[in-house]
Amino acid sequence: MPVMDGYQATRRIREMIQAGTWKDMIIVGCTAYEGRDKLEECLRSGMNTYVKKPLDRNKFAQLLGRFNI
């Protein structure tokens, strides 16, 4: 992203939720990284979970079902 990466964007969204500006929401990261450190960073930044690329449509639908979406 040109202005901020997904981690920064997630942190900012969580700040807005904490401040009461936005309602709570589910954030799912989508990454091509395989390294455990990058995947853990998704969760540390405030994402609820993540999916790895290439995205499998059926697995993604199951994931959304876990959050009742």
Tab-separated table of N, CA, C and O in Angstrom:
chain	number	residue	atom	x	y	z
A	1	MET	N	0.842	-1.177	0.000
A	1	MET	CA	0.000	0.000	0.000
A	1	MET	C	0.883	1.233	0.000
A	1	MET	O	1.894	1.251	0.680
A	2	PRO	N	0.492	2.231	-0.690
A	2	PRO	CA	1.357	3.403	-0.801
A	2	PRO	C	1.481	4.216	0.490
A	2	PRO	O	2.522	4.791	0.743
A	3	VAL	N	0.449	4.285	1.305
A	3	VAL	CA	0.483	5.140	2.489
A	3	VAL	C	0.879	4.365	3.734
A	3	VAL	O	1.660	4.837	4.551
A	4	MET	N	0.335	3.185	3.908
A	4	MET	CA	0.659	2.344	5.061
A	4	MET	C	0.457	0.890	4.673
A	4	MET	O	-0.287	0.589	3.752
A	5	ASP	N	1.134	0.016	5.404
A	5	ASP	CA	0.963	-1.406	5.110
A	5	ASP	C	-0.247	-1.950	5.876
A	5	ASP	O	-0.898	-1.232	6.648
A	6	GLY	N	-0.552	-3.206	5.681
A	6	GLY	CA	-1.718	-3.815	6.308
A	6	GLY	C	-1.646	-3.839	7.820
A	6	GLY	O	-2.670	-3.709	8.505
A	7	TYR	N	-0.435	-4.009	8.350
A	7	TYR	CA	-0.263	-3.998	9.806
A	7	TYR	C	-0.606	-2.618	10.366
A	7	TYR	O	-1.332	-2.501	11.351
A	8	GLN	N	-0.080	-1.591	9.736
A	8	GLN	CA	-0.347	-0.219	10.187
A	8	GLN	C	-1.829	0.120	10.044
A	8	GLN	O	-2.410	0.753	10.927
A	9	ALA	N	-2.412	-0.286	8.932
A	9	ALA	CA	-3.832	-0.010	8.706
A	9	ALA	C	-4.687	-0.694	9.777
A	9	ALA	O	-5.627	-0.097	10.311
A	10	THR	N	-4.337	-1.921	10.099
A	10	THR	CA	-5.080	-2.651	11.127
A	10	THR	C	-4.959	-1.967	12.478
A	10	THR	O	-5.956	-1.798	13.189
A	11	ARG	N	-3.751	-1.552	12.826
A	11	ARG	CA	-3.571	-0.847	14.104
A	11	ARG	C	-4.412	0.426	14.149
A	11	ARG	O	-5.032	0.738	15.162
A	12	ARG	N	-4.439	1.145	13.058
A	12	ARG	CA	-5.217	2.393	12.995
A	12	ARG	C	-6.716	2.106	13.120
A	12	ARG	O	-7.436	2.814	13.821
A	13	ILE	N	-7.175	1.078	12.449
A	13	ILE	CA	-8.586	0.696	12.539
A	13	ILE	C	-8.927	0.341	13.980
A	13	ILE	O	-9.950	0.777	14.520
A	14	ARG	N	-8.073	-0.430	14.635
A	14	ARG	CA	-8.323	-0.814	16.032
A	14	ARG	C	-8.335	0.406	16.949
A	14	ARG	O	-9.116	0.476	17.896
A	15	GLU	N	-7.489	1.387	16.670
A	15	GLU	CA	-7.504	2.637	17.450
A	15	GLU	C	-8.842	3.350	17.293
A	15	GLU	O	-9.397	3.857	18.275
A	16	MET	N	-9.351	3.388	16.067
A	16	MET	CA	-10.627	4.048	15.805
A	16	MET	C	-11.775	3.316	16.512
A	16	MET	O	-12.695	3.949	17.037
A	17	ILE	N	-11.704	2.009	16.552
A	17	ILE	CA	-12.720	1.218	17.248
A	17	ILE	C	-12.634	1.488	18.748
A	17	ILE	O	-13.651	1.720	19.407
A	18	GLN	N	-11.429	1.481	19.276
A	18	GLN	CA	-11.218	1.730	20.700
A	18	GLN	C	-11.726	3.114	21.104
A	18	GLN	O	-12.291	3.286	22.182
A	19	ALA	N	-11.557	4.084	20.234
A	19	ALA	CA	-11.995	5.454	20.504
A	19	ALA	C	-13.505	5.616	20.356
A	19	ALA	O	-14.058	6.656	20.712
A	20	GLY	N	-14.171	4.602	19.830
A	20	GLY	CA	-15.616	4.675	19.655
A	20	GLY	C	-16.033	5.338	18.359
A	20	GLY	O	-17.229	5.562	18.125
A	21	THR	N	-15.069	5.625	17.490
A	21	THR	CA	-15.371	6.249	16.203
A	21	THR	C	-16.002	5.252	15.238
A	21	THR	O	-16.884	5.612	14.459
A	22	TRP	N	-15.513	4.015	15.281
A	22	TRP	CA	-16.027	2.955	14.414
A	22	TRP	C	-16.542	1.806	15.264
A	22	TRP	O	-16.096	1.600	16.394
A	23	LYS	N	-17.458	1.023	14.690
A	23	LYS	CA	-17.928	-0.196	15.335
A	23	LYS	C	-16.857	-1.278	15.180
A	23	LYS	O	-16.046	-1.229	14.253
A	24	ASP	N	-16.907	-2.265	16.069
A	24	ASP	CA	-15.970	-3.376	15.979
A	24	ASP	C	-16.181	-4.113	14.656
A	24	ASP	O	-17.286	-4.134	14.117
A	25	MET	N	-15.122	-4.672	14.131
A	25	MET	CA	-15.201	-5.401	12.866
A	25	MET	C	-14.178	-6.533	12.847
A	25	MET	O	-13.217	-6.517	13.610
A	26	ILE	N	-14.413	-7.471	11.985
A	26	ILE	CA	-13.488	-8.581	11.771
A	26	ILE	C	-12.484	-8.139	10.718
A	26	ILE	O	-12.865	-7.627	9.664
A	27	ILE	N	-11.201	-8.346	11.016
A	27	ILE	CA	-10.147	-8.023	10.046
A	27	ILE	C	-9.400	-9.309	9.722
A	27	ILE	O	-8.843	-9.946	10.607
A	28	VAL	N	-9.423	-9.671	8.450
A	28	VAL	CA	-8.728	-10.864	7.967
A	28	VAL	C	-7.607	-10.411	7.047
A	28	VAL	O	-7.860	-9.788	6.013
A	29	GLY	N	-6.372	-10.710	7.434
A	29	GLY	CA	-5.229	-10.379	6.598
A	29	GLY	C	-5.071	-11.404	5.490
A	29	GLY	O	-5.438	-12.566	5.648
A	30	CYS	N	-4.522	-10.981	4.383
A	30	CYS	CA	-4.248	-11.870	3.263
A	30	CYS	C	-2.789	-11.662	2.873
A	30	CYS	O	-2.388	-10.551	2.520
A	31	THR	N	-1.986	-12.712	2.982
A	31	THR	CA	-0.560	-12.563	2.780
A	31	THR	C	0.034	-13.700	1.965
A	31	THR	O	-0.486	-14.811	1.972
A	32	ALA	N	1.116	-13.402	1.287
A	32	ALA	CA	1.869	-14.419	0.553
A	32	ALA	C	3.036	-14.932	1.399
A	32	ALA	O	3.693	-15.889	1.028
A	33	TYR	N	3.281	-14.280	2.541
A	33	TYR	CA	4.402	-14.681	3.403
A	33	TYR	C	4.141	-16.029	4.043
A	33	TYR	O	3.025	-16.329	4.447
A	34	GLU	N	5.169	-16.814	4.164
A	34	GLU	CA	5.076	-18.120	4.801
A	34	GLU	C	5.728	-18.124	6.181
A	34	GLU	O	5.437	-18.956	6.995
A	35	GLY	N	6.626	-17.168	6.425
A	35	GLY	CA	7.365	-17.155	7.682
A	35	GLY	C	6.467	-16.947	8.885
A	35	GLY	O	5.554	-16.126	8.861
A	36	ARG	N	6.723	-17.709	9.937
A	36	ARG	CA	5.911	-17.643	11.150
A	36	ARG	C	5.887	-16.229	11.738
A	36	ARG	O	4.863	-15.779	12.244
A	37	ASP	N	7.011	-15.521	11.671
A	37	ASP	CA	7.079	-14.171	12.243
A	37	ASP	C	6.107	-13.221	11.560
A	37	ASP	O	5.456	-12.403	12.203
A	38	LYS	N	5.984	-13.316	10.249
A	38	LYS	CA	5.053	-12.448	9.517
A	38	LYS	C	3.597	-12.798	9.828
A	38	LYS	O	2.750	-11.924	9.974
A	39	LEU	N	3.317	-14.082	9.959
A	39	LEU	CA	1.959	-14.506	10.269
A	39	LEU	C	1.578	-14.082	11.687
A	39	LEU	O	0.458	-13.623	11.929
A	40	GLU	N	2.507	-14.188	12.617
A	40	GLU	CA	2.254	-13.745	13.991
A	40	GLU	C	2.080	-12.236	14.052
A	40	GLU	O	1.304	-11.732	14.859
A	41	GLU	N	2.788	-11.504	13.197
A	41	GLU	CA	2.642	-10.052	13.149
A	41	GLU	C	1.226	-9.661	12.745
A	41	GLU	O	0.696	-8.651	13.215
A	42	CYS	N	0.597	-10.455	11.888
A	42	CYS	CA	-0.805	-10.197	11.525
A	42	CYS	C	-1.664	-10.157	12.785
A	42	CYS	O	-2.462	-9.235	12.978
A	43	LEU	N	-1.489	-11.146	13.639
A	43	LEU	CA	-2.291	-11.224	14.854
A	43	LEU	C	-1.907	-10.140	15.858
A	43	LEU	O	-2.774	-9.533	16.482
A	44	ARG	N	-0.611	-9.880	15.992
A	44	ARG	CA	-0.153	-8.829	16.918
A	44	ARG	C	-0.673	-7.452	16.515
A	44	ARG	O	-0.926	-6.606	17.372
A	45	SER	N	-0.847	-7.231	15.237
A	45	SER	CA	-1.302	-5.922	14.771
A	45	SER	C	-2.791	-5.701	15.039
A	45	SER	O	-3.263	-4.585	14.966
A	46	GLY	N	-3.507	-6.793	15.336
A	46	GLY	CA	-4.933	-6.666	15.633
A	46	GLY	C	-5.849	-7.390	14.668
A	46	GLY	O	-7.071	-7.339	14.811
A	47	MET	N	-5.270	-8.059	13.683
A	47	MET	CA	-6.105	-8.841	12.770
A	47	MET	C	-6.690	-10.014	13.551
A	47	MET	O	-6.034	-10.568	14.436
A	48	ASN	N	-7.902	-10.400	13.209
A	48	ASN	CA	-8.519	-11.539	13.877
A	48	ASN	C	-7.907	-12.853	13.414
A	48	ASN	O	-7.801	-13.802	14.187
A	49	THR	N	-7.550	-12.896	12.160
A	49	THR	CA	-6.921	-14.070	11.580
A	49	THR	C	-6.310	-13.669	10.246
A	49	THR	O	-6.327	-12.502	9.871
A	50	TYR	N	-5.790	-14.632	9.508
A	50	TYR	CA	-5.184	-14.360	8.209
A	50	TYR	C	-5.403	-15.543	7.294
A	50	TYR	O	-5.701	-16.653	7.749
A	51	VAL	N	-5.279	-15.302	6.018
A	51	VAL	CA	-5.279	-16.357	5.002
A	51	VAL	C	-4.017	-16.188	4.177
A	51	VAL	O	-3.494	-15.087	4.040
A	52	LYS	N	-3.534	-17.294	3.677
A	52	LYS	CA	-2.328	-17.251	2.850
A	52	LYS	C	-2.703	-17.383	1.385
A	52	LYS	O	-3.647	-18.082	1.033
A	53	LYS	N	-1.953	-16.680	0.557
A	53	LYS	CA	-2.123	-16.769	-0.888
A	53	LYS	C	-1.410	-18.009	-1.392
A	53	LYS	O	-0.416	-18.411	-0.804
A	54	PRO	N	-1.869	-18.625	-2.452
A	54	PRO	CA	-3.065	-18.275	-3.213
A	54	PRO	C	-4.316	-18.621	-2.411
A	54	PRO	O	-4.366	-19.602	-1.680
A	55	LEU	N	-5.310	-17.796	-2.548
A	55	LEU	CA	-6.545	-17.914	-1.779
A	55	LEU	C	-7.403	-19.044	-2.328
A	55	LEU	O	-7.697	-19.099	-3.516
A	56	ASP	N	-7.770	-19.952	-1.452
A	56	ASP	CA	-8.669	-21.043	-1.811
A	56	ASP	C	-10.088	-20.615	-1.456
A	56	ASP	O	-10.382	-20.324	-0.302
A	57	ARG	N	-10.932	-20.548	-2.432
A	57	ARG	CA	-12.292	-20.031	-2.261
A	57	ARG	C	-13.082	-20.792	-1.189
A	57	ARG	O	-13.767	-20.190	-0.366
A	58	ASN	N	-12.987	-22.115	-1.191
A	58	ASN	CA	-13.739	-22.921	-0.222
A	58	ASN	C	-13.228	-22.704	1.202
A	58	ASN	O	-14.012	-22.570	2.138
A	59	LYS	N	-11.905	-22.666	1.361
A	59	LYS	CA	-11.341	-22.432	2.691
A	59	LYS	C	-11.698	-21.041	3.195
A	59	LYS	O	-11.959	-20.841	4.377
A	60	PHE	N	-11.727	-20.072	2.280
A	60	PHE	CA	-12.082	-18.716	2.669
A	60	PHE	C	-13.543	-18.661	3.111
A	60	PHE	O	-13.876	-18.012	4.104
A	61	ALA	N	-14.410	-19.349	2.412
A	61	ALA	CA	-15.827	-19.382	2.791
A	61	ALA	C	-15.993	-20.019	4.169
A	61	ALA	O	-16.776	-19.539	4.987
A	62	GLN	N	-15.242	-21.072	4.449
A	62	GLN	CA	-15.280	-21.706	5.766
A	62	GLN	C	-14.796	-20.743	6.844
A	62	GLN	O	-15.375	-20.668	7.922
A	63	LEU	N	-13.750	-20.018	6.534
A	63	LEU	CA	-13.213	-19.040	7.475
A	63	LEU	C	-14.263	-17.981	7.804
A	63	LEU	O	-14.483	-17.658	8.982
A	64	LEU	N	-14.911	-17.446	6.816
A	64	LEU	CA	-15.942	-16.430	7.033
A	64	LEU	C	-17.100	-17.015	7.851
A	64	LEU	O	-17.683	-16.321	8.689
A	65	GLY	N	-17.388	-18.280	7.634
A	65	GLY	CA	-18.435	-18.946	8.406
A	65	GLY	C	-18.124	-19.009	9.895
A	65	GLY	O	-19.032	-18.921	10.730
A	66	ARG	N	-16.844	-19.089	10.230
A	66	ARG	CA	-16.446	-19.091	11.655
A	66	ARG	C	-16.831	-17.790	12.327
A	66	ARG	O	-17.053	-17.749	13.527
A	67	PHE	N	-16.881	-16.711	11.562
A	67	PHE	CA	-17.216	-15.397	12.111
A	67	PHE	C	-18.668	-15.013	11.826
A	67	PHE	O	-19.062	-13.868	12.006
A	68	ASN	N	-19.454	-15.980	11.348
A	68	ASN	CA	-20.872	-15.747	11.024
A	68	ASN	C	-21.054	-14.620	10.012
A	68	ASN	O	-21.929	-13.785	10.139
A	69	ILE	N	-20.212	-14.628	8.992
A	69	ILE	CA	-20.290	-13.605	7.947
A	69	ILE	C	-20.918	-14.229	6.702
A	69	ILE	O	-20.586	-15.266	6.290
